[in-house]
Amino acid sequence: DYTMYLDFTQPPSLALFNTVQGGLQVYGISMSKWARDNGYSNTFVRQALCGSSNGQTAHALRTKIITDVQALENDNGGVLGADKQF
């Protein structure tokens, strides 16, 4: 049973990276595909989600990717489970 906790208050961390990556993978989207489709390098996405990059662009990336994963979840009837926290 997969439970995803993802919101905008989570600090950048490896846990956030893993949660976002898992959320994308549930819908068949790799992190590198999301990065490419949104004009980011895969390396920068990881740095922004893990916190080694934490400036304005990294913050905007985190907001965008969390919003995208939430939209996937909402558009697909909440397949990640009832215990998710959005």
N, CA, C and O atoms as a GROMACS GRO file, in nm:
protein
  344
    1ASP      N    1   0.085  -0.118   0.000
    1ASP     CA    2   0.000   0.000   0.000
    1ASP      C    3   0.089   0.124   0.000
    1ASP      O    4   0.173   0.139   0.089
    2TYR      N    5   0.073   0.210  -0.096
    2TYR     CA    6   0.158   0.328  -0.112
    2TYR      C    7   0.084   0.450  -0.062
    2TYR      O    8  -0.026   0.480  -0.109
    3THR      N    9   0.142   0.521   0.030
    3THR     CA   10   0.085   0.645   0.081
    3THR      C   11   0.180   0.758   0.049
    3THR      O   12   0.301   0.748   0.074
    4MET      N   13   0.127   0.864  -0.005
    4MET     CA   14   0.210   0.977  -0.045
    4MET      C   15   0.172   1.100   0.035
    4MET      O   16   0.057   1.144   0.031
    5TYR      N   17   0.267   1.155   0.106
    5TYR     CA   18   0.247   1.279   0.178
    5TYR      C   19   0.328   1.386   0.108
    5TYR      O   20   0.451   1.378   0.104
    6LEU      N   21   0.261   1.483   0.051
    6LEU     CA   22   0.329   1.583  -0.030
    6LEU      C   23   0.256   1.715  -0.015
    6LEU      O   24   0.138   1.726  -0.048
    7ASP      N   25   0.326   1.814   0.035
    7ASP     CA   26   0.268   1.947   0.042
    7ASP      C   27   0.377   2.051   0.028
    7ASP      O   28   0.496   2.019   0.019
    8PHE      N   29   0.336   2.176   0.028
    8PHE     CA   30   0.430   2.285   0.002
    8PHE      C   31   0.512   2.324   0.124
    8PHE      O   32   0.603   2.406   0.112
    9THR      N   33   0.483   2.268   0.240
    9THR     CA   34   0.558   2.302   0.360
    9THR      C   35   0.677   2.210   0.383
    9THR      O   36   0.760   2.236   0.470
   10GLN      N   37   0.685   2.102   0.306
   10GLN     CA   38   0.796   2.009   0.324
   10GLN      C   39   0.928   2.074   0.285
   10GLN      O   40   0.938   2.132   0.176
   11PRO      N   41   1.028   2.065   0.372
   11PRO     CA   42   1.158   2.121   0.334
   11PRO      C   43   1.224   2.031   0.230
   11PRO      O   44   1.194   1.912   0.222
   12PRO      N   45   1.314   2.088   0.151
   12PRO     CA   46   1.386   2.006   0.055
   12PRO      C   47   1.465   1.897   0.128
   12PRO      O   48   1.529   1.924   0.230
   13SER      N   49   1.459   1.776   0.077
   13SER     CA   50   1.528   1.664   0.141
   13SER      C   51   1.526   1.544   0.046
   13SER      O   52   1.455   1.544  -0.054
   14LEU      N   53   1.604   1.443   0.079
   14LEU     CA   54   1.601   1.320   0.002
   14LEU      C   55   1.462   1.257   0.010
   14LEU      O   56   1.415   1.197  -0.087
   15ALA      N   57   1.397   1.270   0.125
   15ALA     CA   58   1.261   1.216   0.140
   15ALA      C   59   1.165   1.284   0.043
   15ALA      O   60   1.080   1.218  -0.016
   16LEU      N   61   1.177   1.417   0.026
   16LEU     CA   62   1.092   1.488  -0.069
   16LEU      C   63   1.120   1.440  -0.210
   16LEU      O   64   1.028   1.415  -0.288
   17PHE      N   65   1.249   1.428  -0.245
   17PHE     CA   66   1.286   1.377  -0.377
   17PHE      C   67   1.222   1.241  -0.403
   17PHE      O   68   1.162   1.219  -0.508
   18ASN      N   69   1.236   1.150  -0.307
   18ASN     CA   70   1.182   1.015  -0.323
   18ASN      C   71   1.030   1.015  -0.334
   18ASN      O   72   0.974   0.938  -0.412
   19THR      N   73   0.963   1.101  -0.258
   19THR     CA   74   0.818   1.110  -0.264
   19THR      C   75   0.772   1.161  -0.400
   19THR      O   76   0.679   1.106  -0.460
   20VAL      N   77   0.836   1.267  -0.448
   20VAL     CA   78   0.800   1.322  -0.579
   20VAL      C   79   0.830   1.222  -0.689
   20VAL      O   80   0.748   1.200  -0.778
   21GLN      N   81   0.946   1.160  -0.683
   21GLN     CA   82   0.983   1.061  -0.785
   21GLN      C   83   0.882   0.946  -0.786
   21GLN      O   84   0.839   0.902  -0.893
   22GLY      N   85   0.844   0.898  -0.669
   22GLY     CA   86   0.744   0.791  -0.661
   22GLY      C   87   0.610   0.834  -0.716
   22GLY      O   88   0.541   0.757  -0.782
   23GLY      N   89   0.572   0.959  -0.687
   23GLY     CA   90   0.445   1.011  -0.738
   23GLY      C   91   0.442   1.018  -0.889
   23GLY      O   92   0.339   0.989  -0.950
   24LEU      N   93   0.553   1.056  -0.949
   24LEU     CA   94   0.561   1.059  -1.096
   24LEU      C   95   0.561   0.917  -1.153
   24LEU      O   96   0.494   0.890  -1.253
   25GLN      N   97   0.636   0.828  -1.091
   25GLN     CA   98   0.649   0.691  -1.142
   25GLN      C   99   0.516   0.617  -1.143
   25GLN      O  100   0.491   0.534  -1.231
   26VAL      N  101   0.430   0.645  -1.046
   26VAL     CA  102   0.298   0.582  -1.043
   26VAL      C  103   0.223   0.607  -1.174
   26VAL      O  104   0.144   0.524  -1.219
   27TYR      N  105   0.250   0.721  -1.235
   27TYR     CA  106   0.183   0.759  -1.360
   27TYR      C  107   0.272   0.737  -1.482
   27TYR      O  108   0.242   0.787  -1.590
   28GLY      N  109   0.380   0.662  -1.466
   28GLY     CA  110   0.466   0.627  -1.578
   28GLY      C  111   0.555   0.739  -1.628
   28GLY      O  112   0.599   0.738  -1.743
   29ILE      N  113   0.582   0.837  -1.541
   29ILE     CA  114   0.666   0.950  -1.581
   29ILE      C  115   0.797   0.943  -1.502
   29ILE      O  116   0.795   0.939  -1.379
   30SER      N  117   0.908   0.941  -1.571
   30SER     CA  118   1.037   0.941  -1.502
   30SER      C  119   1.070   1.085  -1.462
   30SER      O  120   1.019   1.182  -1.519
   31MET      N  121   1.157   1.096  -1.363
   31MET     CA  122   1.203   1.228  -1.320
   31MET      C  123   1.274   1.299  -1.434
   31MET      O  124   1.257   1.419  -1.453
   32SER      N  125   1.354   1.225  -1.511
   32SER     CA  126   1.427   1.287  -1.622
   32SER      C  127   1.332   1.335  -1.731
   32SER      O  128   1.356   1.439  -1.792
   33LYS      N  129   1.224   1.262  -1.757
   33LYS     CA  130   1.125   1.307  -1.855
   33LYS      C  131   1.057   1.435  -1.807
   33LYS      O  132   1.041   1.530  -1.883
   34TRP      N  133   1.017   1.438  -1.680
   34TRP     CA  134   0.953   1.558  -1.626
   34TRP      C  135   1.049   1.676  -1.638
   34TRP      O  136   1.010   1.784  -1.681
   35ALA      N  137   1.175   1.655  -1.601
   35ALA     CA  138   1.275   1.762  -1.609
   35ALA      C  139   1.288   1.814  -1.752
   35ALA      O  140   1.284   1.934  -1.776
   36ARG      N  141   1.305   1.722  -1.844
   36ARG     CA  142   1.322   1.758  -1.986
   36ARG      C  143   1.199   1.833  -2.038
   36ARG      O  144   1.213   1.936  -2.105
   37ASP      N  145   1.081   1.783  -2.007
   37ASP     CA  146   0.957   1.845  -2.055
   37ASP      C  147   0.934   1.984  -1.996
   37ASP      O  148   0.860   2.064  -2.054
   38ASN      N  149   0.997   2.011  -1.882
   38ASN     CA  150   0.976   2.139  -1.815
   38ASN      C  151   1.097   2.231  -1.820
   38ASN      O  152   1.100   2.334  -1.753
   39GLY      N  153   1.199   2.194  -1.900
   39GLY     CA  154   1.312   2.282  -1.923
   39GLY      C  155   1.418   2.284  -1.814
   39GLY      O  156   1.492   2.381  -1.802
   40TYR      N  157   1.424   2.179  -1.734
   40TYR     CA  158   1.524   2.169  -1.629
   40TYR      C  159   1.617   2.052  -1.657
   40TYR      O  160   1.581   1.958  -1.727
   41SER      N  161   1.737   2.059  -1.603
   41SER     CA  162   1.824   1.942  -1.609
   41SER      C  163   1.784   1.846  -1.497
   41SER      O  164   1.734   1.889  -1.393
   42ASN      N  165   1.806   1.719  -1.520
   42ASN     CA  166   1.775   1.618  -1.419
   42ASN      C  167   1.855   1.644  -1.291
   42ASN      O  168   1.806   1.624  -1.180
   43THR      N  169   1.979   1.688  -1.309
   43THR     CA  170   2.065   1.718  -1.195
   43THR      C  171   2.007   1.832  -1.111
   43THR      O  172   2.005   1.823  -0.988
   44PHE      N  173   1.959   1.937  -1.176
   44PHE     CA  174   1.904   2.050  -1.102
   44PHE      C  175   1.776   2.011  -1.029
   44PHE      O  176   1.752   2.057  -0.917
   45VAL      N  177   1.694   1.927  -1.090
   45VAL     CA  178   1.572   1.881  -1.022
   45VAL      C  179   1.609   1.810  -0.893
   45VAL      O  180   1.550   1.837  -0.788
   46ARG      N  181   1.705   1.721  -0.899
   46ARG     CA  182   1.748   1.649  -0.778
   46ARG      C  183   1.804   1.747  -0.674
   46ARG      O  184   1.771   1.738  -0.556
   47GLN      N  185   1.888   1.839  -0.718
   47GLN     CA  186   1.946   1.936  -0.625
   47GLN      C  187   1.837   2.022  -0.559
   47GLN      O  188   1.844   2.050  -0.440
   48ALA      N  189   1.739   2.064  -0.636
   48ALA     CA  190   1.632   2.148  -0.582
   48ALA      C  191   1.546   2.071  -0.482
   48ALA      O  192   1.508   2.125  -0.378
   49LEU      N  193   1.515   1.946  -0.514
   49LEU     CA  194   1.430   1.867  -0.425
   49LEU      C  195   1.505   1.822  -0.300
   49LEU      O  196   1.445   1.810  -0.192
   50CYS      N  197   1.635   1.798  -0.313
   50CYS     CA  198   1.714   1.753  -0.198
   50CYS      C  199   1.766   1.870  -0.113
   50CYS      O  200   1.802   1.851   0.003
   51GLY      N  201   1.770   1.989  -0.170
   51GLY     CA  202   1.808   2.107  -0.094
   51GLY      C  203   1.948   2.160  -0.118
   51GLY      O  204   1.986   2.260  -0.057
   52SER      N  205   2.027   2.096  -0.203
   52SER     CA  206   2.160   2.150  -0.229
   52SER      C  207   2.154   2.275  -0.317
   52SER      O  208   2.249   2.353  -0.321
   53SER      N  209   2.043   2.294  -0.388
   53SER     CA  210   2.011   2.421  -0.454
   53SER      C  211   1.883   2.471  -0.389
   53SER      O  212   1.783   2.400  -0.384
   54ASN      N  213   1.888   2.594  -0.338
   54ASN     CA  214   1.773   2.640  -0.261
   54ASN      C  215   1.738   2.785  -0.288
   54ASN      O  216   1.678   2.852  -0.203
   55GLY      N  217   1.775   2.834  -0.405
   55GLY     CA  218   1.743   2.972  -0.441
   55GLY      C  219   1.602   2.984  -0.499
   55GLY      O  220   1.519   2.894  -0.489
   56GLN      N  221   1.579   3.098  -0.559
   56GLN     CA  222   1.448   3.130  -0.615
   56GLN      C  223   1.406   3.031  -0.724
   56GLN      O  224   1.291   2.988  -0.728
   57THR      N  225   1.498   2.995  -0.812
   57THR     CA  226   1.466   2.901  -0.920
   57THR      C  227   1.436   2.763  -0.863
   57THR      O  228   1.345   2.695  -0.911
   58ALA      N  229   1.511   2.720  -0.763
   58ALA     CA  230   1.486   2.590  -0.701
   58ALA      C  231   1.350   2.589  -0.631
   58ALA      O  232   1.278   2.490  -0.639
   59HIS      N  233   1.317   2.698  -0.565
   59HIS     CA  234   1.186   2.707  -0.499
   59HIS      C  235   1.074   2.700  -0.602
   59HIS      O  236   0.974   2.630  -0.581
   60ALA      N  237   1.090   2.771  -0.713
   60ALA     CA  238   0.989   2.767  -0.819
   60ALA      C  239   0.976   2.627  -0.877
   60ALA      O  240   0.865   2.582  -0.906
   61LEU      N  241   1.087   2.558  -0.894
   61LEU     CA  242   1.084   2.420  -0.944
   61LEU      C  243   1.007   2.331  -0.847
   61LEU      O  244   0.923   2.252  -0.889
   62ARG      N  245   1.036   2.342  -0.716
   62ARG     CA  246   0.965   2.259  -0.618
   62ARG      C  247   0.815   2.285  -0.622
   62ARG      O  248   0.736   2.191  -0.617
   63THR      N  249   0.777   2.410  -0.631
   63THR     CA  250   0.635   2.444  -0.640
   63THR      C  251   0.573   2.382  -0.764
   63THR      O  252   0.464   2.325  -0.756
   64LYS      N  253   0.640   2.391  -0.877
   64LYS     CA  254   0.589   2.338  -1.003
   64LYS      C  255   0.576   2.187  -0.999
   64LYS      O  256   0.472   2.133  -1.039
   65ILE      N  257   0.677   2.117  -0.952
   65ILE     CA  258   0.673   1.971  -0.957
   65ILE      C  259   0.571   1.916  -0.857
   65ILE      O  260   0.504   1.818  -0.886
   66ILE      N  261   0.560   1.978  -0.739
   66ILE     CA  262   0.458   1.935  -0.643
   66ILE      C  263   0.320   1.959  -0.699
   66ILE      O  264   0.232   1.874  -0.686
   67THR      N  265   0.299   2.074  -0.762
   67THR     CA  266   0.170   2.104  -0.825
   67THR      C  267   0.138   2.002  -0.934
   67THR      O  268   0.025   1.957  -0.946
   68ASP      N  269   0.239   1.967  -1.013
   68ASP     CA  270   0.218   1.870  -1.121
   68ASP      C  271   0.182   1.732  -1.067
   68ASP      O  272   0.092   1.666  -1.120
   69VAL      N  273   0.250   1.687  -0.962
   69VAL     CA  274   0.219   1.556  -0.905
   69VAL      C  275   0.079   1.558  -0.843
   69VAL      O  276   0.004   1.461  -0.857
   70GLN      N  277   0.044   1.666  -0.775
   70GLN     CA  278  -0.090   1.677  -0.718
   70GLN      C  279  -0.196   1.676  -0.828
   70GLN      O  280  -0.301   1.614  -0.812
   71ALA      N  281  -0.170   1.743  -0.939
   71ALA     CA  282  -0.265   1.745  -1.051
   71ALA      C  283  -0.282   1.606  -1.110
   71ALA      O  284  -0.393   1.565  -1.142
   72LEU      N  285  -0.173   1.532  -1.124
   72LEU     CA  286  -0.182   1.394  -1.173
   72LEU      C  287  -0.270   1.311  -1.081
   72LEU      O  288  -0.355   1.234  -1.126
   73GLU      N  289  -0.249   1.328  -0.952
   73GLU     CA  290  -0.327   1.254  -0.853
   73GLU      C  291  -0.475   1.291  -0.862
   73GLU      O  292  -0.562   1.203  -0.862
   74ASN      N  293  -0.503   1.419  -0.868
   74ASN     CA  294  -0.642   1.464  -0.875
   74ASN      C  295  -0.710   1.423  -1.005
   74ASN      O  296  -0.828   1.386  -1.005
   75ASP      N  297  -0.637   1.430  -1.114
   75ASP     CA  298  -0.693   1.396  -1.246
   75ASP      C  299  -0.718   1.246  -1.263
   75ASP      O  300  -0.794   1.205  -1.350
   76ASN      N  301  -0.653   1.165  -1.180
   76ASN     CA  302  -0.662   1.021  -1.196
   76ASN      C  303  -0.736   0.952  -1.081
   76ASN      O  304  -0.719   0.832  -1.059
   77GLY      N  305  -0.815   1.027  -1.010
   77GLY     CA  306  -0.901   0.967  -0.909
   77GLY      C  307  -0.832   0.922  -0.783
   77GLY      O  308  -0.884   0.836  -0.711
   78GLY      N  309  -0.716   0.976  -0.754
   78GLY     CA  310  -0.651   0.946  -0.628
   78GLY      C  311  -0.600   0.804  -0.616
   78GLY      O  312  -0.624   0.739  -0.514
   79VAL      N  313  -0.531   0.755  -0.715
   79VAL     CA  314  -0.486   0.615  -0.712
   79VAL      C  315  -0.378   0.590  -0.607
   79VAL      O  316  -0.348   0.474  -0.578
   80LEU      N  317  -0.319   0.694  -0.550
   80LEU     CA  318  -0.213   0.674  -0.453
   80LEU      C  319  -0.265   0.635  -0.316
   80LEU      O  320  -0.186   0.597  -0.230
   81GLY      N  321  -0.394   0.642  -0.293
   81GLY     CA  322  -0.449   0.597  -0.166
   81GLY      C  323  -0.517   0.707  -0.088
   81GLY      O  324  -0.485   0.825  -0.104
   82ALA      N  325  -0.609   0.668  -0.007
   82ALA     CA  326  -0.691   0.764   0.069
   82ALA      C  327  -0.612   0.836   0.178
   82ALA      O  328  -0.657   0.939   0.228
   83ASP      N  329  -0.495   0.785   0.214
   83ASP     CA  330  -0.419   0.845   0.323
   83ASP      C  331  -0.329   0.958   0.278
   83ASP      O  332  -0.254   1.013   0.359
   84LYS      N  333  -0.334   0.996   0.151
   84LYS     CA  334  -0.248   1.103   0.104
   84LYS      C  335  -0.288   1.235   0.169
   84LYS      O  336  -0.402   1.253   0.210
   85GLN      N  337  -0.194   1.323   0.178
   85GLN     CA  338  -0.216   1.451   0.243
   85GLN      C  339  -0.179   1.560   0.145
   85GLN      O  340  -0.061   1.583   0.118
   86PHE      N  341  -0.280   1.628   0.091
   86PHE     CA  342  -0.254   1.740  -0.002
   86PHE      C  343  -0.308   1.868   0.056
   86PHE      O  344  -0.296   1.973  -0.007
   0.00000   0.00000   0.00000
